[in-house]
mmCIF file of C-alpha atoms in Angstrom:
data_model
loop_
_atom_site.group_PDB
_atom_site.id
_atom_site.type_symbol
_atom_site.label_atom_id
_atom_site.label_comp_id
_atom_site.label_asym_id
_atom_site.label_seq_id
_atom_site.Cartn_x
_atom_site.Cartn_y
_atom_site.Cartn_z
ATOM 1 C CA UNK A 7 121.822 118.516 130.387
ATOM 2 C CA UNK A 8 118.524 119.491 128.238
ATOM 3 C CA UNK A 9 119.387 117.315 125.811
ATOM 4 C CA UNK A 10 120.236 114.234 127.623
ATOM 5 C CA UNK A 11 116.498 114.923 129.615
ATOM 6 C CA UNK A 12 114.360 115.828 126.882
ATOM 7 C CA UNK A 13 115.687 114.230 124.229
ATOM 8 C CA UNK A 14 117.554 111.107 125.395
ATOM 9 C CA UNK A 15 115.650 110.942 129.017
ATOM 10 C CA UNK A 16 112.319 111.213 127.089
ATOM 11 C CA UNK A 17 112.427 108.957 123.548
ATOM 12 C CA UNK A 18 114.952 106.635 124.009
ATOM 13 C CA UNK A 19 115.117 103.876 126.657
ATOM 14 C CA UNK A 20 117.013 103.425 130.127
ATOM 15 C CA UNK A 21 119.834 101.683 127.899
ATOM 16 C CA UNK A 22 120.066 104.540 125.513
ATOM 17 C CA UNK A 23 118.779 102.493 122.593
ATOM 18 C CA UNK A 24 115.945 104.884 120.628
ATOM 19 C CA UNK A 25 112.176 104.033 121.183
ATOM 20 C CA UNK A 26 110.437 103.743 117.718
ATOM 21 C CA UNK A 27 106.012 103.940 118.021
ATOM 22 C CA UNK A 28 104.176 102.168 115.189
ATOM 23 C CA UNK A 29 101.182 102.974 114.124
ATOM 24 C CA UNK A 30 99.126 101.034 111.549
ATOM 25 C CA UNK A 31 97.559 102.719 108.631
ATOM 26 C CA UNK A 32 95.811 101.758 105.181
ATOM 27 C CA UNK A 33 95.754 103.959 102.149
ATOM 28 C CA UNK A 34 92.584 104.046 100.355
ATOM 29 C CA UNK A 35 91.827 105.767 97.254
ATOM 30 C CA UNK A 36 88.135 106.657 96.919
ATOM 31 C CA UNK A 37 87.909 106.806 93.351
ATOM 32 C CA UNK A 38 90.805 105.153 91.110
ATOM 33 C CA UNK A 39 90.439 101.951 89.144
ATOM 34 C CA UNK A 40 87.179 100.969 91.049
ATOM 35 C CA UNK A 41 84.093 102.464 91.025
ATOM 36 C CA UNK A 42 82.262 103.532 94.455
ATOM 37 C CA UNK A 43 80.558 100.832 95.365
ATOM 38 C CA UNK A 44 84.166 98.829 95.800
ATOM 39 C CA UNK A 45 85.381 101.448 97.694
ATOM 40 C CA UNK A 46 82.434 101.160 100.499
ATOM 41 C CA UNK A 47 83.276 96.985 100.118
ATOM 42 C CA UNK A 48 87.046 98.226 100.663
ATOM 43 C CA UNK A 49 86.310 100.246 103.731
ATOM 44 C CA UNK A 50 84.442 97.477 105.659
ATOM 45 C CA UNK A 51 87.216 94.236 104.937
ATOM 46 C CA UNK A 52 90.078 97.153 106.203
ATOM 47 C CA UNK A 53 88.113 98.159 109.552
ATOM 48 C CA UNK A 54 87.565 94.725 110.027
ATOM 49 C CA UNK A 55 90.885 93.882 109.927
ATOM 50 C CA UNK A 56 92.311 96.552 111.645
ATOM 51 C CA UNK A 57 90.175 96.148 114.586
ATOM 52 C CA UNK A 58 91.025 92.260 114.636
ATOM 53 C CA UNK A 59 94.346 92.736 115.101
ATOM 54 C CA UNK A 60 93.707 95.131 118.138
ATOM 55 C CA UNK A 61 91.832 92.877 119.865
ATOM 56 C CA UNK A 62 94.637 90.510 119.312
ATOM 57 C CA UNK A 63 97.353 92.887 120.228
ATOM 58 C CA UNK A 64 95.941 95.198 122.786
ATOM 59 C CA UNK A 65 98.758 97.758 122.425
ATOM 60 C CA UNK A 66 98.313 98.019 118.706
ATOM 61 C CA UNK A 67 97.275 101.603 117.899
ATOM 62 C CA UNK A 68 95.908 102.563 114.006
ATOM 63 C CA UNK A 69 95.183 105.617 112.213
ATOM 64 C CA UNK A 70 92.723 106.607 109.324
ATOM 65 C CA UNK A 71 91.848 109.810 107.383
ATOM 66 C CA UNK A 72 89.202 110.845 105.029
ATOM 67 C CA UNK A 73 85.794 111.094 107.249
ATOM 68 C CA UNK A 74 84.319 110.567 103.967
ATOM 69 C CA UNK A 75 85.738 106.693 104.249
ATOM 70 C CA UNK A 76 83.808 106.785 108.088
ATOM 71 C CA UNK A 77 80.319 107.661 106.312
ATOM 72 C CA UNK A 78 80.557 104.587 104.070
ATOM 73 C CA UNK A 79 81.128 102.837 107.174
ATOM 74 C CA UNK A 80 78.510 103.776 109.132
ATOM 75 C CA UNK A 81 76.195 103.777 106.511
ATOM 76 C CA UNK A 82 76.988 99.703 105.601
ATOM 77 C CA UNK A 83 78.486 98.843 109.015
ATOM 78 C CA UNK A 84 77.261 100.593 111.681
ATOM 79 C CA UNK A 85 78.148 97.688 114.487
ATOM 80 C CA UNK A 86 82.249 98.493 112.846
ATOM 81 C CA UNK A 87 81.698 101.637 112.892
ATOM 82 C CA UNK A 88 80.342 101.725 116.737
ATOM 83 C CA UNK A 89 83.458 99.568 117.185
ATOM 84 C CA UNK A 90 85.590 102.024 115.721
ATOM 85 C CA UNK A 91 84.190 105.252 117.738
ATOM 86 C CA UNK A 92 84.523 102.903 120.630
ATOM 87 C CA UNK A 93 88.384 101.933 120.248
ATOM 88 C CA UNK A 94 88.594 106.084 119.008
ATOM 89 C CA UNK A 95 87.411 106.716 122.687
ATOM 90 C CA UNK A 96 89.716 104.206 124.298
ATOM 91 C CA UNK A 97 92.491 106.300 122.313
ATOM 92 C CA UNK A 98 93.376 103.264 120.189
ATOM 93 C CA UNK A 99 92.259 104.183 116.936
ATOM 94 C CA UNK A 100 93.635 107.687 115.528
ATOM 95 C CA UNK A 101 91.295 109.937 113.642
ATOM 96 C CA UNK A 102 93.158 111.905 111.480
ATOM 97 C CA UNK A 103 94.202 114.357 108.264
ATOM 98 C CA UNK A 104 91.966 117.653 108.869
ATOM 99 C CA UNK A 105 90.561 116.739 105.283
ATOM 100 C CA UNK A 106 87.708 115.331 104.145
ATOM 101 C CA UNK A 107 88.995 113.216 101.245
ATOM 102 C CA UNK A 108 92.685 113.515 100.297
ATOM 103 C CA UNK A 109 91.943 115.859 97.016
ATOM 104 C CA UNK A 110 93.781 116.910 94.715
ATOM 105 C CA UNK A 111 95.348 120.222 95.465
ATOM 106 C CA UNK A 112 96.844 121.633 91.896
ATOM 107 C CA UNK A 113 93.422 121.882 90.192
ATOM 108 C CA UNK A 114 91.570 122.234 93.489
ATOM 109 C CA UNK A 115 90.527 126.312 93.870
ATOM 110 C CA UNK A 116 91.343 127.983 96.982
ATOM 111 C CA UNK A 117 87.416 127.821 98.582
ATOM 112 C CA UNK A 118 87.758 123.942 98.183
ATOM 113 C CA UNK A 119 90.597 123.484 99.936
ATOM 114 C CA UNK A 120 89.045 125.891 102.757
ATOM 115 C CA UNK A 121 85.570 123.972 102.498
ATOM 116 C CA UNK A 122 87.502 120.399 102.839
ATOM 117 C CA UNK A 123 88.803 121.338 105.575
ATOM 118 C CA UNK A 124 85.772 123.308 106.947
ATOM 119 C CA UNK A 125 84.222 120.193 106.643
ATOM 120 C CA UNK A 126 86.476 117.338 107.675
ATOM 121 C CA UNK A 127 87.356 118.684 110.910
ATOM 122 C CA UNK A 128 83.593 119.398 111.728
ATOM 123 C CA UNK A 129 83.024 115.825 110.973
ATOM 124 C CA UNK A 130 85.770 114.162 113.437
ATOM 125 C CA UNK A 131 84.750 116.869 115.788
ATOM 126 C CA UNK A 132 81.234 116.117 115.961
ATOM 127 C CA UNK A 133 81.313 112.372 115.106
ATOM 128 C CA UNK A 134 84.298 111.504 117.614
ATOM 129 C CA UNK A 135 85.028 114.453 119.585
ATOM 130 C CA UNK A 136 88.506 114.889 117.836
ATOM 131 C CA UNK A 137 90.126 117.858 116.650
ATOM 132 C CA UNK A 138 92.367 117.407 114.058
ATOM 133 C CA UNK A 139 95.436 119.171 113.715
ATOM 134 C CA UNK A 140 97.673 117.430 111.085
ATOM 135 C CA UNK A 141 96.976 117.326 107.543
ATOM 136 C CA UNK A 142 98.284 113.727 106.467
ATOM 137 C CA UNK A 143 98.331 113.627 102.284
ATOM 138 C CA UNK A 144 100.390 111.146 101.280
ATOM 139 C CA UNK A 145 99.480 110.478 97.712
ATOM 140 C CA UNK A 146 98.772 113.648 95.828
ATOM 141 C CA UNK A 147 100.993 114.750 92.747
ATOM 142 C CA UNK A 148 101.491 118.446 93.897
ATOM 143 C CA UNK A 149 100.593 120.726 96.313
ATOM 144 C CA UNK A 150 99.121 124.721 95.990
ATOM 145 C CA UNK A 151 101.555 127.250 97.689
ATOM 146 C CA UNK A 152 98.662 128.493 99.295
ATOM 147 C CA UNK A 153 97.807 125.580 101.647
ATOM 148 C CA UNK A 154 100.226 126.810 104.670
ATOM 149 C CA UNK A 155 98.143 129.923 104.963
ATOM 150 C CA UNK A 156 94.541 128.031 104.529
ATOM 151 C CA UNK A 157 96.004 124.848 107.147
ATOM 152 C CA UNK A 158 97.258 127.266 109.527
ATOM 153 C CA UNK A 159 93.629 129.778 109.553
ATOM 154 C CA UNK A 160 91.836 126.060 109.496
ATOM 155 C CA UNK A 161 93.874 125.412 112.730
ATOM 156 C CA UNK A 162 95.955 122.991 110.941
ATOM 157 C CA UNK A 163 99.867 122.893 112.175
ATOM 158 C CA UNK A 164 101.400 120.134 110.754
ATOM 159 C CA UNK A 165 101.474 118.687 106.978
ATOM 160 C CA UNK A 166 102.574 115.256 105.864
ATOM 161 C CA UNK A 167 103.237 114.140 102.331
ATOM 162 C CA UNK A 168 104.756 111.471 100.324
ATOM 163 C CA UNK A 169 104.383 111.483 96.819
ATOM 164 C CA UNK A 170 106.909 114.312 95.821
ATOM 165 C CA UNK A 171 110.065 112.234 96.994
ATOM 166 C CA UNK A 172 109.050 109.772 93.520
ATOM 167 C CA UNK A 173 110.140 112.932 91.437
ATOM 168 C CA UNK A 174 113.153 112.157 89.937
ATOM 169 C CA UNK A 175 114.760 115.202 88.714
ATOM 170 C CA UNK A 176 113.852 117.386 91.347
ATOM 171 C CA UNK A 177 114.806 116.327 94.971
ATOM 172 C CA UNK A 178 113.481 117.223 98.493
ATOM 173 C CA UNK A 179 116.519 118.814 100.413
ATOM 174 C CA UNK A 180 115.174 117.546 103.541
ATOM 175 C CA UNK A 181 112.833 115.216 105.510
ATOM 176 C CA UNK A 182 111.197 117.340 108.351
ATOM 177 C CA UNK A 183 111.326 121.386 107.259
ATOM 178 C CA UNK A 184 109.108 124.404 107.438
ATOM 179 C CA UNK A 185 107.060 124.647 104.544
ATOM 180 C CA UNK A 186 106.430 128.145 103.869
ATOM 181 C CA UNK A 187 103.602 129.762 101.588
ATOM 182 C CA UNK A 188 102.980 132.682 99.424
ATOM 183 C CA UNK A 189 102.088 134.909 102.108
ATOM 184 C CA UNK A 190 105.281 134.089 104.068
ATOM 185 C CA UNK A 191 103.098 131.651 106.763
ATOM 186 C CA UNK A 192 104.835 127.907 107.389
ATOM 187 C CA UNK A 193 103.702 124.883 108.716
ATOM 188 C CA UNK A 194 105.613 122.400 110.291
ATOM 189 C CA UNK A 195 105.593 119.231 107.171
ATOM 190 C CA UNK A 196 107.294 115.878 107.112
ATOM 191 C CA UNK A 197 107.861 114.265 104.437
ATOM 192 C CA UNK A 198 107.959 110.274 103.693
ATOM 193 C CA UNK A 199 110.841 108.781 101.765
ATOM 194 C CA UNK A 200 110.541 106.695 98.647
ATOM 195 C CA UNK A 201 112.021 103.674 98.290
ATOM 196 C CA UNK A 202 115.869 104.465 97.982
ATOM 197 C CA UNK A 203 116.978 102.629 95.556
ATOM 198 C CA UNK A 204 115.746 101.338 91.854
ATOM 199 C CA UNK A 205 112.315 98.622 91.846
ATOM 200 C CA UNK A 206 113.337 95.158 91.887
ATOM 201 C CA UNK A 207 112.841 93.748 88.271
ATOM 202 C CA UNK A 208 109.123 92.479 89.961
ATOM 203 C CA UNK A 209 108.260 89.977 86.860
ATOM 204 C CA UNK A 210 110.780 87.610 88.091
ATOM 205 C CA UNK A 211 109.048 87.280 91.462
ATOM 206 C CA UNK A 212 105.964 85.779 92.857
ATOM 207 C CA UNK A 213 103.261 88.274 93.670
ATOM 208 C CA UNK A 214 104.467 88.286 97.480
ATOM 209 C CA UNK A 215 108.009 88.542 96.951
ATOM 210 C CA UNK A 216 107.570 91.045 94.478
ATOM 211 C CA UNK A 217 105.756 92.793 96.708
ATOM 212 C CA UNK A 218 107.860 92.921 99.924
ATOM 213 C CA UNK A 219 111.717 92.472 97.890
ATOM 214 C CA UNK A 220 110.823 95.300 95.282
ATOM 215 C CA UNK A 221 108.624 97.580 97.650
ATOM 216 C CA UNK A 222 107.811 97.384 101.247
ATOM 217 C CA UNK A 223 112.149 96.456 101.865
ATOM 218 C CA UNK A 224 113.311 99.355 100.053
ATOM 219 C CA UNK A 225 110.296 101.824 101.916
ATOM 220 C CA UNK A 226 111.559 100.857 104.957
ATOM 221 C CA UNK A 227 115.222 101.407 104.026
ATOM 222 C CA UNK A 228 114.030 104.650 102.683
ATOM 223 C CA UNK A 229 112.398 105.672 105.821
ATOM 224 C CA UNK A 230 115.202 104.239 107.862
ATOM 225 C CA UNK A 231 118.151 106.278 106.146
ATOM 226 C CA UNK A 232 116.291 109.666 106.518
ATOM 227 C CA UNK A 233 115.053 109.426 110.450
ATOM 228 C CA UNK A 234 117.964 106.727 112.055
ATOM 229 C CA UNK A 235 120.444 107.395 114.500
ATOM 230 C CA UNK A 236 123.760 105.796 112.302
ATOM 231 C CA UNK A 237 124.990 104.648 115.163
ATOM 232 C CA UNK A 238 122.380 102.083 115.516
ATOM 233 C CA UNK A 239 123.132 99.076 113.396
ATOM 234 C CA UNK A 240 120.670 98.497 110.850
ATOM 235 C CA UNK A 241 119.784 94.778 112.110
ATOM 236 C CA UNK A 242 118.775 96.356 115.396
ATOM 237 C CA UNK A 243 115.540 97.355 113.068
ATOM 238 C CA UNK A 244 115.390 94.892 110.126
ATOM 239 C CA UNK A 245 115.063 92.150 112.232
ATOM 240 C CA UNK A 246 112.364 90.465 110.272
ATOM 241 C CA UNK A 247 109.055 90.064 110.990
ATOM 242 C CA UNK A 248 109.329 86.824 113.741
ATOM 243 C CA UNK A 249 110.929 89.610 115.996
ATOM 244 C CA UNK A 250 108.110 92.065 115.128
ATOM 245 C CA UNK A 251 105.726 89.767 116.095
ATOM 246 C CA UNK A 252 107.310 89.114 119.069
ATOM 247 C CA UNK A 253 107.115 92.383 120.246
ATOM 248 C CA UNK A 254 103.468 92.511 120.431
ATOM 249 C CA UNK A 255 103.311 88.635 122.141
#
């Protein structure tokens, strides 16, 4: 009985079929193989687009980290950035990640950690009234076993990575686990699949092929494998993106 009414009752529909929530995101490095001044350029075309589609698909929800990515905002587009707060308020537009830039955490000392936090939650608090509780990096190489102990005394419960499933000697046991620190204090972490099989030969392939046959299919297969229900056939979610569409018309 508590598991057909709080887990069946509550995320799957009235035919029993499972009820997946999608919310947009873009990844954007700060620094990498652009300078700055890019980076404030990227910022702007992303928010632009991300608040496009939500006026075109008023149940669209997306989510962004880094508050330093917010201050380039409002500093070159303060009318997208109003916009932003605005859809924030309307509980469209997730602020996220605790941090305030998604840093590197193997060189990174112990009081930086503490003082990104310190800092990116006292942004999103006093900027959009938010309190951040999940610390979402996705695209770091490694991770200090400290950071349970410093998310959890930052107020930080839950961690979510992605770059440790490209290792390929060493693999991740599991997907959703309690990652437990030095000092013996977990957090609850998830962690994001890699694509699950071997990249398409790309060089054969037109830049947009290449980029949805030798990445984004195997992602989502990736994701798929590790969070499905196997009873659900797999065309039930790869239904192309027509029936994606569809589902916001």
């Amino acid at each position: 009985a508590l598991l057909e009414e709080e887990f069946y009752g509550t995320l799957c529909s009235a035919e029993g079929k499972p009820v997946v929530h999608c919310v947009g995101h873009t990844h954007i490095d700060v620094e990498w193989r652009w300078d700055r001044r890019q980076t404030r350029e990227k910022i702007q075309r992303s928010a632009a687009t991300a608040i496009s589609l939500m006026k075109e698909y008023p149940d669209y929800k997306f989510m962004l980290s880094q508050p330093e990515l917010y201050r380039y905002l409002d500093e070159e587009a303060p009318e997208k950035f109003a916009e932003v707060k605005a859809l924030s308020e309307a509980g469209r537009w997730e602020i996220e990640g605790a941090l305030y830039l998604e840093c590197d955490c193997n060189l990174t000392s112990g009081e930086s950690l503490v003082r990104q936090l310190l800092y990116g939650k006292k942004y999103m608090r006093e900027e959009f009234g938010k309190e951040s509780r999940v610390c979402f990096l996705p695209d770091v190489f490694g991770y200090s076993a400290a950071m349970p102990q410093i998310l959890k005394k930052s107020g930080v419960d839950h961690f979510i990575t992605s770059k440790i499933s490209w290792n390929d000697k060493n693999k991740m046991p599991c997907d959703t686990f309690e990652w437990r620190g030095i000092d013996g204090t977990a957090v609850n972490s998830i962690l994001i699949r890699r694509p699950i099989k071997k990249w398409f030969p790309l060089f054969i392939l037109p830049t947009f092929l290449c980029f949805i046959i030798g990445f984004i299919w195997p992602f989502l297969q990736g994701i798929y494998l590790s969070f499905c229900n196997f009873n659900v056939p797999k065309d039930a979610v790869f239904n192309g993106l027509s029936n994606y569409q569809k589902a916001f018309t």
